[in-house]
Amino acid sequence: MTILQQKPEWAKGGYHYYVGRIEKSLLKSPNDPVLLQKGCEALTLYTFGFIMEEADRLMRIDYNGGKELYSQANEHFNQAIQYGNKSLMLKFEKYNGWISNQSDLTPKFNDEDVPNLFWTAAAYGGAIKSSRGNPEWVILLPRVGQLLETALTIDSNWNKGAIYSAMISYTMSRPDPPNKKESIAEDFFKKAVIASNGLDLGPYVTLAESVMIPTQNRNEFTNLLYKALNIDMKADPDLALANQINRNRAQWLMDNIDEFFY
């Protein structure tokens, strides 16, 4: 994984290879909770960072091609969900009843479970987004919040504010939106920025897309993306890969700004 941090421009091919290695290992050890969690994380990150990005771009020039890529992404996210859920079910007997709302008994999650809770939530979010409104997936949106909010109570600053950043988009899309949801999303944004010392592009891009496009605030959309694009990419090596993906996203959003505002 070190080479992917040092050379994020190699990330797509590197991550595809990395995911393949994990999935081959899972064929030999299908009930290894740690390996299943790694599979969920790697497949979700790869699919969000590359396939979904390609699908968004292709959709504007080749609708059928874009749909095909979204379908491919949905299959990957579905597999990632299975990895994440299985990992948690192997560790906690009560997990399946809890995540499906068939039981009020919450498993005794701890710090070690936060990555699995987060990436399983991300996989669900990706599956819902890539389904493009399929009600069979949309109805599962509360699971995203259930997993993220549980992780938030255990370690709110985990991974330099990644949970806060994810809560920005969830707050804006949740089926039971709170009053002043934009203000709540902006509060999560501020917490995410503090947790990463302002070095993570993710919160800026997420707030721009999740809040400023729906509210048609073009000026703040532009300000957020300019700030993201001016963050020093080398300041935090741990964020190099995610920042490269988000930088590409931010530049694409800026290049296509007229598509989002009217």
mmCIF file of C-alpha atoms in Angstrom:
data_model
loop_
_atom_site.group_PDB
_atom_site.id
_atom_site.type_symbol
_atom_site.label_atom_id
_atom_site.label_comp_id
_atom_site.label_asym_id
_atom_site.label_seq_id
_atom_site.Cartn_x
_atom_site.Cartn_y
_atom_site.Cartn_z
ATOM 1 C CA MET A 1 0.000 0.000 0.000
ATOM 2 C CA THR A 2 2.975 2.317 0.498
ATOM 3 C CA ILE A 3 3.560 2.700 -3.240
ATOM 4 C CA LEU A 4 -0.044 3.807 -3.677
ATOM 5 C CA GLN A 5 0.497 6.571 -1.141
ATOM 6 C CA GLN A 6 3.785 7.640 -2.736
ATOM 7 C CA LYS A 7 2.505 7.403 -6.316
ATOM 8 C CA PRO A 8 -1.242 8.077 -6.193
ATOM 9 C CA GLU A 9 -1.312 8.497 -9.983
ATOM 10 C CA TRP A 10 -0.708 4.738 -10.128
ATOM 11 C CA ALA A 11 -3.647 4.136 -7.821
ATOM 12 C CA LYS A 12 -6.220 2.685 -10.220
ATOM 13 C CA GLY A 13 -4.077 -0.155 -11.479
ATOM 14 C CA GLY A 14 -2.509 -0.659 -8.071
ATOM 15 C CA TYR A 15 -5.833 -0.829 -6.298
ATOM 16 C CA HIS A 16 -7.316 -3.169 -8.882
ATOM 17 C CA TYR A 17 -4.388 -5.517 -8.289
ATOM 18 C CA TYR A 18 -4.703 -5.115 -4.511
ATOM 19 C CA VAL A 19 -8.439 -5.925 -4.565
ATOM 20 C CA GLY A 20 -7.745 -8.986 -6.699
ATOM 21 C CA ARG A 21 -5.166 -10.269 -4.229
ATOM 22 C CA ILE A 22 -7.578 -9.895 -1.313
ATOM 23 C CA GLU A 23 -10.380 -11.650 -3.176
ATOM 24 C CA LYS A 24 -8.076 -14.553 -4.051
ATOM 25 C CA SER A 25 -7.137 -14.815 -0.377
ATOM 26 C CA LEU A 26 -10.829 -14.819 0.551
ATOM 27 C CA LEU A 27 -11.410 -17.844 -1.671
ATOM 28 C CA LYS A 28 -8.982 -19.708 0.602
ATOM 29 C CA SER A 29 -10.140 -18.124 3.881
ATOM 30 C CA PRO A 30 -13.787 -17.081 3.385
ATOM 31 C CA ASN A 31 -14.487 -16.782 7.132
ATOM 32 C CA ASP A 32 -11.588 -14.545 8.139
ATOM 33 C CA PRO A 33 -13.194 -11.384 9.656
ATOM 34 C CA VAL A 34 -10.062 -9.277 9.199
ATOM 35 C CA LEU A 35 -9.651 -10.285 5.560
ATOM 36 C CA LEU A 36 -13.353 -9.680 4.927
ATOM 37 C CA GLN A 37 -13.057 -6.170 6.370
ATOM 38 C CA LYS A 38 -10.057 -5.469 4.143
ATOM 39 C CA GLY A 39 -12.021 -6.724 1.151
ATOM 40 C CA CYS A 40 -14.934 -4.428 1.986
ATOM 41 C CA GLU A 41 -12.651 -1.418 2.365
ATOM 42 C CA ALA A 42 -10.516 -1.995 -0.722
ATOM 43 C CA LEU A 43 -13.414 -2.814 -3.045
ATOM 44 C CA THR A 44 -15.469 0.149 -1.820
ATOM 45 C CA LEU A 45 -12.598 2.604 -2.186
ATOM 46 C CA TYR A 46 -11.682 1.297 -5.621
ATOM 47 C CA THR A 47 -15.277 1.450 -6.852
ATOM 48 C CA PHE A 48 -15.967 4.919 -5.485
ATOM 49 C CA GLY A 49 -12.620 6.344 -6.510
ATOM 50 C CA PHE A 50 -12.457 5.034 -10.035
ATOM 51 C CA ILE A 51 -15.519 3.268 -11.471
ATOM 52 C CA MET A 52 -18.068 5.751 -10.110
ATOM 53 C CA GLU A 53 -15.883 8.657 -11.195
ATOM 54 C CA GLU A 54 -15.684 7.247 -14.723
ATOM 55 C CA ALA A 55 -19.432 6.597 -14.744
ATOM 56 C CA ASP A 56 -20.242 10.196 -13.752
ATOM 57 C CA ARG A 57 -18.089 11.545 -16.564
ATOM 58 C CA LEU A 58 -19.207 9.053 -19.200
ATOM 59 C CA MET A 59 -22.891 9.585 -18.412
ATOM 60 C CA ARG A 60 -22.719 13.099 -19.894
ATOM 61 C CA ILE A 61 -21.454 11.943 -23.286
ATOM 62 C CA ASP A 62 -22.571 8.301 -23.493
ATOM 63 C CA TYR A 63 -25.719 7.550 -21.496
ATOM 64 C CA ASN A 64 -25.760 3.815 -22.147
ATOM 65 C CA GLY A 65 -22.065 3.489 -21.431
ATOM 66 C CA GLY A 66 -22.502 5.398 -18.191
ATOM 67 C CA LYS A 67 -25.409 3.171 -17.158
ATOM 68 C CA GLU A 68 -23.295 0.097 -17.793
ATOM 69 C CA LEU A 69 -20.532 1.428 -15.560
ATOM 70 C CA TYR A 70 -23.028 2.275 -12.795
ATOM 71 C CA SER A 71 -24.318 -1.284 -13.032
ATOM 72 C CA GLN A 72 -20.770 -2.605 -12.732
ATOM 73 C CA ALA A 73 -20.167 -0.364 -9.724
ATOM 74 C CA ASN A 74 -23.393 -1.582 -8.114
ATOM 75 C CA GLU A 75 -22.219 -5.185 -8.392
ATOM 76 C CA HIS A 76 -18.911 -4.273 -6.725
ATOM 77 C CA PHE A 77 -20.630 -2.386 -3.919
ATOM 78 C CA ASN A 78 -23.006 -5.290 -3.375
ATOM 79 C CA GLN A 79 -20.020 -7.613 -2.996
ATOM 80 C CA ALA A 80 -18.352 -5.162 -0.599
ATOM 81 C CA ILE A 81 -21.521 -5.088 1.521
ATOM 82 C CA GLN A 82 -21.468 -8.861 1.719
ATOM 83 C CA TYR A 83 -17.843 -8.770 2.880
ATOM 84 C CA GLY A 84 -18.529 -6.120 5.510
ATOM 85 C CA ASN A 85 -21.709 -7.693 6.829
ATOM 86 C CA LYS A 86 -20.187 -11.164 6.982
ATOM 87 C CA SER A 87 -17.161 -9.878 8.870
ATOM 88 C CA LEU A 88 -19.396 -8.253 11.484
ATOM 89 C CA MET A 89 -21.745 -11.263 11.668
ATOM 90 C CA LEU A 90 -18.787 -13.551 12.347
ATOM 91 C CA LYS A 91 -17.760 -11.343 15.270
ATOM 92 C CA PHE A 92 -21.221 -10.552 16.648
ATOM 93 C CA GLU A 93 -24.151 -12.967 16.801
ATOM 94 C CA LYS A 94 -26.550 -10.053 17.234
ATOM 95 C CA TYR A 95 -25.324 -8.090 14.223
ATOM 96 C CA ASN A 96 -27.721 -9.481 11.617
ATOM 97 C CA GLY A 97 -30.770 -8.790 13.788
ATOM 98 C CA TRP A 98 -29.453 -5.329 14.624
ATOM 99 C CA ILE A 99 -28.663 -4.174 11.079
ATOM 100 C CA SER A 100 -31.976 -5.507 9.753
ATOM 101 C CA ASN A 101 -33.950 -3.868 12.606
ATOM 102 C CA GLN A 102 -35.297 -7.227 13.704
ATOM 103 C CA SER A 103 -33.779 -6.739 17.145
ATOM 104 C CA ASP A 104 -33.184 -3.789 19.477
ATOM 105 C CA LEU A 105 -30.085 -5.464 20.933
ATOM 106 C CA THR A 106 -26.948 -3.609 19.833
ATOM 107 C CA PRO A 107 -23.724 -5.607 19.498
ATOM 108 C CA LYS A 108 -20.900 -4.499 21.792
ATOM 109 C CA PHE A 109 -18.808 -2.781 19.149
ATOM 110 C CA ASN A 110 -15.451 -1.287 20.113
ATOM 111 C CA ASP A 111 -12.647 0.773 18.559
ATOM 112 C CA GLU A 112 -11.468 -2.143 16.420
ATOM 113 C CA ASP A 113 -14.866 -2.317 14.715
ATOM 114 C CA VAL A 114 -14.995 1.321 13.575
ATOM 115 C CA PRO A 115 -13.268 0.702 10.204
ATOM 116 C CA ASN A 116 -15.692 -2.118 9.431
ATOM 117 C CA LEU A 117 -18.725 -0.048 10.448
ATOM 118 C CA PHE A 118 -17.503 2.863 8.320
ATOM 119 C CA TRP A 119 -16.640 0.919 5.172
ATOM 120 C CA THR A 120 -19.781 -1.192 5.321
ATOM 121 C CA ALA A 121 -21.770 2.053 5.544
ATOM 122 C CA ALA A 122 -19.796 3.434 2.599
ATOM 123 C CA ALA A 123 -20.513 0.280 0.581
ATOM 124 C CA TYR A 124 -24.235 0.620 1.269
ATOM 125 C CA GLY A 125 -24.063 4.285 0.261
ATOM 126 C CA GLY A 126 -22.275 3.397 -2.949
ATOM 127 C CA ALA A 127 -24.775 0.681 -3.808
ATOM 128 C CA ILE A 128 -27.655 3.097 -3.277
ATOM 129 C CA LYS A 129 -26.028 5.816 -5.368
ATOM 130 C CA SER A 130 -25.016 3.487 -8.195
ATOM 131 C CA SER A 131 -28.500 1.925 -8.291
ATOM 132 C CA ARG A 132 -29.788 5.287 -9.565
ATOM 133 C CA GLY A 133 -33.000 5.263 -7.583
ATOM 134 C CA ASN A 134 -33.735 1.549 -7.426
ATOM 135 C CA PRO A 135 -36.224 1.301 -4.516
ATOM 136 C CA GLU A 136 -34.766 -2.045 -3.423
ATOM 137 C CA TRP A 137 -31.570 -0.175 -2.558
ATOM 138 C CA VAL A 138 -33.014 3.188 -1.536
ATOM 139 C CA ILE A 139 -35.049 1.517 1.213
ATOM 140 C CA LEU A 140 -31.760 0.460 2.825
ATOM 141 C CA LEU A 141 -30.535 4.048 3.248
ATOM 142 C CA PRO A 142 -31.235 4.059 7.023
ATOM 143 C CA ARG A 143 -28.553 1.376 7.391
ATOM 144 C CA VAL A 144 -25.965 3.912 6.267
ATOM 145 C CA GLY A 145 -26.934 6.196 9.133
ATOM 146 C CA GLN A 146 -27.178 3.324 11.593
ATOM 147 C CA LEU A 147 -23.602 2.234 10.859
ATOM 148 C CA LEU A 148 -22.111 5.737 10.660
ATOM 149 C CA GLU A 149 -23.807 7.038 13.799
ATOM 150 C CA THR A 150 -22.685 3.965 15.740
ATOM 151 C CA ALA A 151 -19.097 4.486 14.561
ATOM 152 C CA LEU A 152 -19.365 8.159 15.474
ATOM 153 C CA THR A 153 -20.258 7.344 19.087
ATOM 154 C CA ILE A 154 -17.206 5.066 19.397
ATOM 155 C CA ASP A 155 -14.483 7.214 17.793
ATOM 156 C CA SER A 156 -15.731 10.452 16.263
ATOM 157 C CA ASN A 157 -12.298 11.568 15.012
ATOM 158 C CA TRP A 158 -11.413 8.237 13.416
ATOM 159 C CA ASN A 159 -9.288 8.430 10.290
ATOM 160 C CA LYS A 160 -8.895 12.200 10.503
ATOM 161 C CA GLY A 161 -12.595 12.977 10.437
ATOM 162 C CA ALA A 162 -13.749 10.506 7.760
ATOM 163 C CA ILE A 163 -16.983 9.758 9.627
ATOM 164 C CA TYR A 164 -17.812 13.468 9.950
ATOM 165 C CA SER A 165 -17.239 13.870 6.230
ATOM 166 C CA ALA A 166 -19.532 10.942 5.414
ATOM 167 C CA MET A 167 -22.197 12.387 7.698
ATOM 168 C CA ILE A 168 -22.340 15.519 5.517
ATOM 169 C CA SER A 169 -23.861 13.674 2.577
ATOM 170 C CA TYR A 170 -25.934 11.340 4.747
ATOM 171 C CA THR A 171 -27.509 14.275 6.583
ATOM 172 C CA MET A 172 -28.611 15.761 3.276
ATOM 173 C CA SER A 173 -30.016 12.506 1.861
ATOM 174 C CA ARG A 174 -31.435 10.715 4.906
ATOM 175 C CA PRO A 175 -35.104 9.689 4.685
ATOM 176 C CA ASP A 176 -35.940 11.527 7.934
ATOM 177 C CA PRO A 177 -34.144 14.842 7.349
ATOM 178 C CA PRO A 178 -33.689 16.990 10.462
ATOM 179 C CA ASN A 179 -34.712 20.619 10.653
ATOM 180 C CA LYS A 180 -31.994 22.909 9.295
ATOM 181 C CA LYS A 181 -30.204 19.958 7.750
ATOM 182 C CA GLU A 182 -27.877 22.289 5.837
ATOM 183 C CA SER A 183 -26.621 23.793 9.114
ATOM 184 C CA ILE A 184 -26.107 20.332 10.593
ATOM 185 C CA ALA A 185 -24.178 19.247 7.483
ATOM 186 C CA GLU A 186 -22.003 22.366 7.718
ATOM 187 C CA ASP A 187 -21.303 21.571 11.376
ATOM 188 C CA PHE A 188 -20.068 18.104 10.368
ATOM 189 C CA PHE A 189 -17.929 19.802 7.724
ATOM 190 C CA LYS A 190 -16.269 22.052 10.311
ATOM 191 C CA LYS A 191 -15.551 19.076 12.565
ATOM 192 C CA ALA A 192 -14.086 17.108 9.646
ATOM 193 C CA VAL A 193 -11.785 20.007 8.724
ATOM 194 C CA ILE A 194 -10.557 20.316 12.322
ATOM 195 C CA ALA A 195 -9.965 16.560 12.616
ATOM 196 C CA SER A 196 -7.767 16.568 9.487
ATOM 197 C CA ASN A 197 -6.013 19.858 10.310
ATOM 198 C CA GLY A 198 -7.502 21.225 7.105
ATOM 199 C CA LEU A 199 -5.475 18.825 4.962
ATOM 200 C CA ASP A 200 -8.274 16.579 3.676
ATOM 201 C CA LEU A 201 -9.944 17.671 0.429
ATOM 202 C CA GLY A 202 -12.874 15.346 1.072
ATOM 203 C CA PRO A 203 -15.038 17.545 3.339
ATOM 204 C CA TYR A 204 -14.773 20.509 0.951
ATOM 205 C CA VAL A 205 -15.806 18.463 -2.073
ATOM 206 C CA THR A 206 -18.585 16.694 -0.175
ATOM 207 C CA LEU A 207 -20.075 19.934 1.183
ATOM 208 C CA ALA A 208 -19.896 21.526 -2.261
ATOM 209 C CA GLU A 209 -21.775 18.643 -3.877
ATOM 210 C CA SER A 210 -24.161 17.694 -1.082
ATOM 211 C CA VAL A 211 -25.200 21.154 0.115
ATOM 212 C CA MET A 212 -24.242 23.870 -2.341
ATOM 213 C CA ILE A 213 -25.670 22.222 -5.463
ATOM 214 C CA PRO A 214 -29.092 21.446 -3.911
ATOM 215 C CA THR A 215 -29.289 24.974 -2.449
ATOM 216 C CA GLN A 216 -27.933 26.457 -5.705
ATOM 217 C CA ASN A 217 -25.235 28.417 -3.889
ATOM 218 C CA ARG A 218 -22.806 28.801 -6.755
ATOM 219 C CA ASN A 219 -20.465 31.226 -5.004
ATOM 220 C CA GLU A 220 -19.906 28.994 -1.978
ATOM 221 C CA PHE A 221 -19.607 25.958 -4.265
ATOM 222 C CA THR A 222 -16.768 27.707 -6.077
ATOM 223 C CA ASN A 223 -15.123 28.884 -2.848
ATOM 224 C CA LEU A 224 -15.122 25.388 -1.364
ATOM 225 C CA LEU A 225 -13.606 23.815 -4.465
ATOM 226 C CA TYR A 226 -10.937 26.526 -4.752
ATOM 227 C CA LYS A 227 -9.971 25.862 -1.145
ATOM 228 C CA ALA A 228 -9.826 22.130 -1.826
ATOM 229 C CA LEU A 229 -7.667 22.585 -4.914
ATOM 230 C CA ASN A 230 -5.228 24.760 -2.960
ATOM 231 C CA ILE A 231 -4.600 22.243 -0.184
ATOM 232 C CA ASP A 232 -1.003 20.993 -0.131
ATOM 233 C CA MET A 233 -1.232 17.451 -1.473
ATOM 234 C CA LYS A 234 2.087 16.475 0.108
ATOM 235 C CA ALA A 235 1.368 17.788 3.605
ATOM 236 C CA ASP A 236 -0.138 14.533 4.900
ATOM 237 C CA PRO A 237 1.056 11.311 3.203
ATOM 238 C CA ASP A 238 -1.758 9.332 4.855
ATOM 239 C CA LEU A 239 -4.266 11.365 2.840
ATOM 240 C CA ALA A 240 -2.374 11.290 -0.463
ATOM 241 C CA LEU A 241 -4.493 8.701 -2.247
ATOM 242 C CA ALA A 242 -7.877 10.020 -1.052
ATOM 243 C CA ASN A 243 -6.764 13.577 -1.786
ATOM 244 C CA GLN A 244 -5.709 12.647 -5.332
ATOM 245 C CA ILE A 245 -9.143 11.126 -5.961
ATOM 246 C CA ASN A 246 -10.906 14.146 -4.440
ATOM 247 C CA ARG A 247 -8.689 16.589 -6.316
ATOM 248 C CA ASN A 248 -9.692 14.973 -9.598
ATOM 249 C CA ARG A 249 -13.321 15.198 -8.500
ATOM 250 C CA ALA A 250 -13.011 18.849 -7.493
ATOM 251 C CA GLN A 251 -11.408 19.812 -10.807
ATOM 252 C CA TRP A 252 -14.106 17.961 -12.766
ATOM 253 C CA LEU A 253 -16.832 19.726 -10.787
ATOM 254 C CA MET A 254 -15.239 23.094 -11.489
ATOM 255 C CA ASP A 255 -14.842 22.309 -15.180
ATOM 256 C CA ASN A 256 -18.534 21.395 -15.402
ATOM 257 C CA ILE A 257 -19.959 24.015 -13.055
ATOM 258 C CA ASP A 258 -22.579 25.212 -15.551
ATOM 259 C CA GLU A 259 -24.086 21.732 -15.558
ATOM 260 C CA PHE A 260 -24.999 22.057 -11.875
ATOM 261 C CA PHE A 261 -26.298 25.619 -11.615
ATOM 262 C CA TYR A 262 -29.089 27.303 -13.524
#
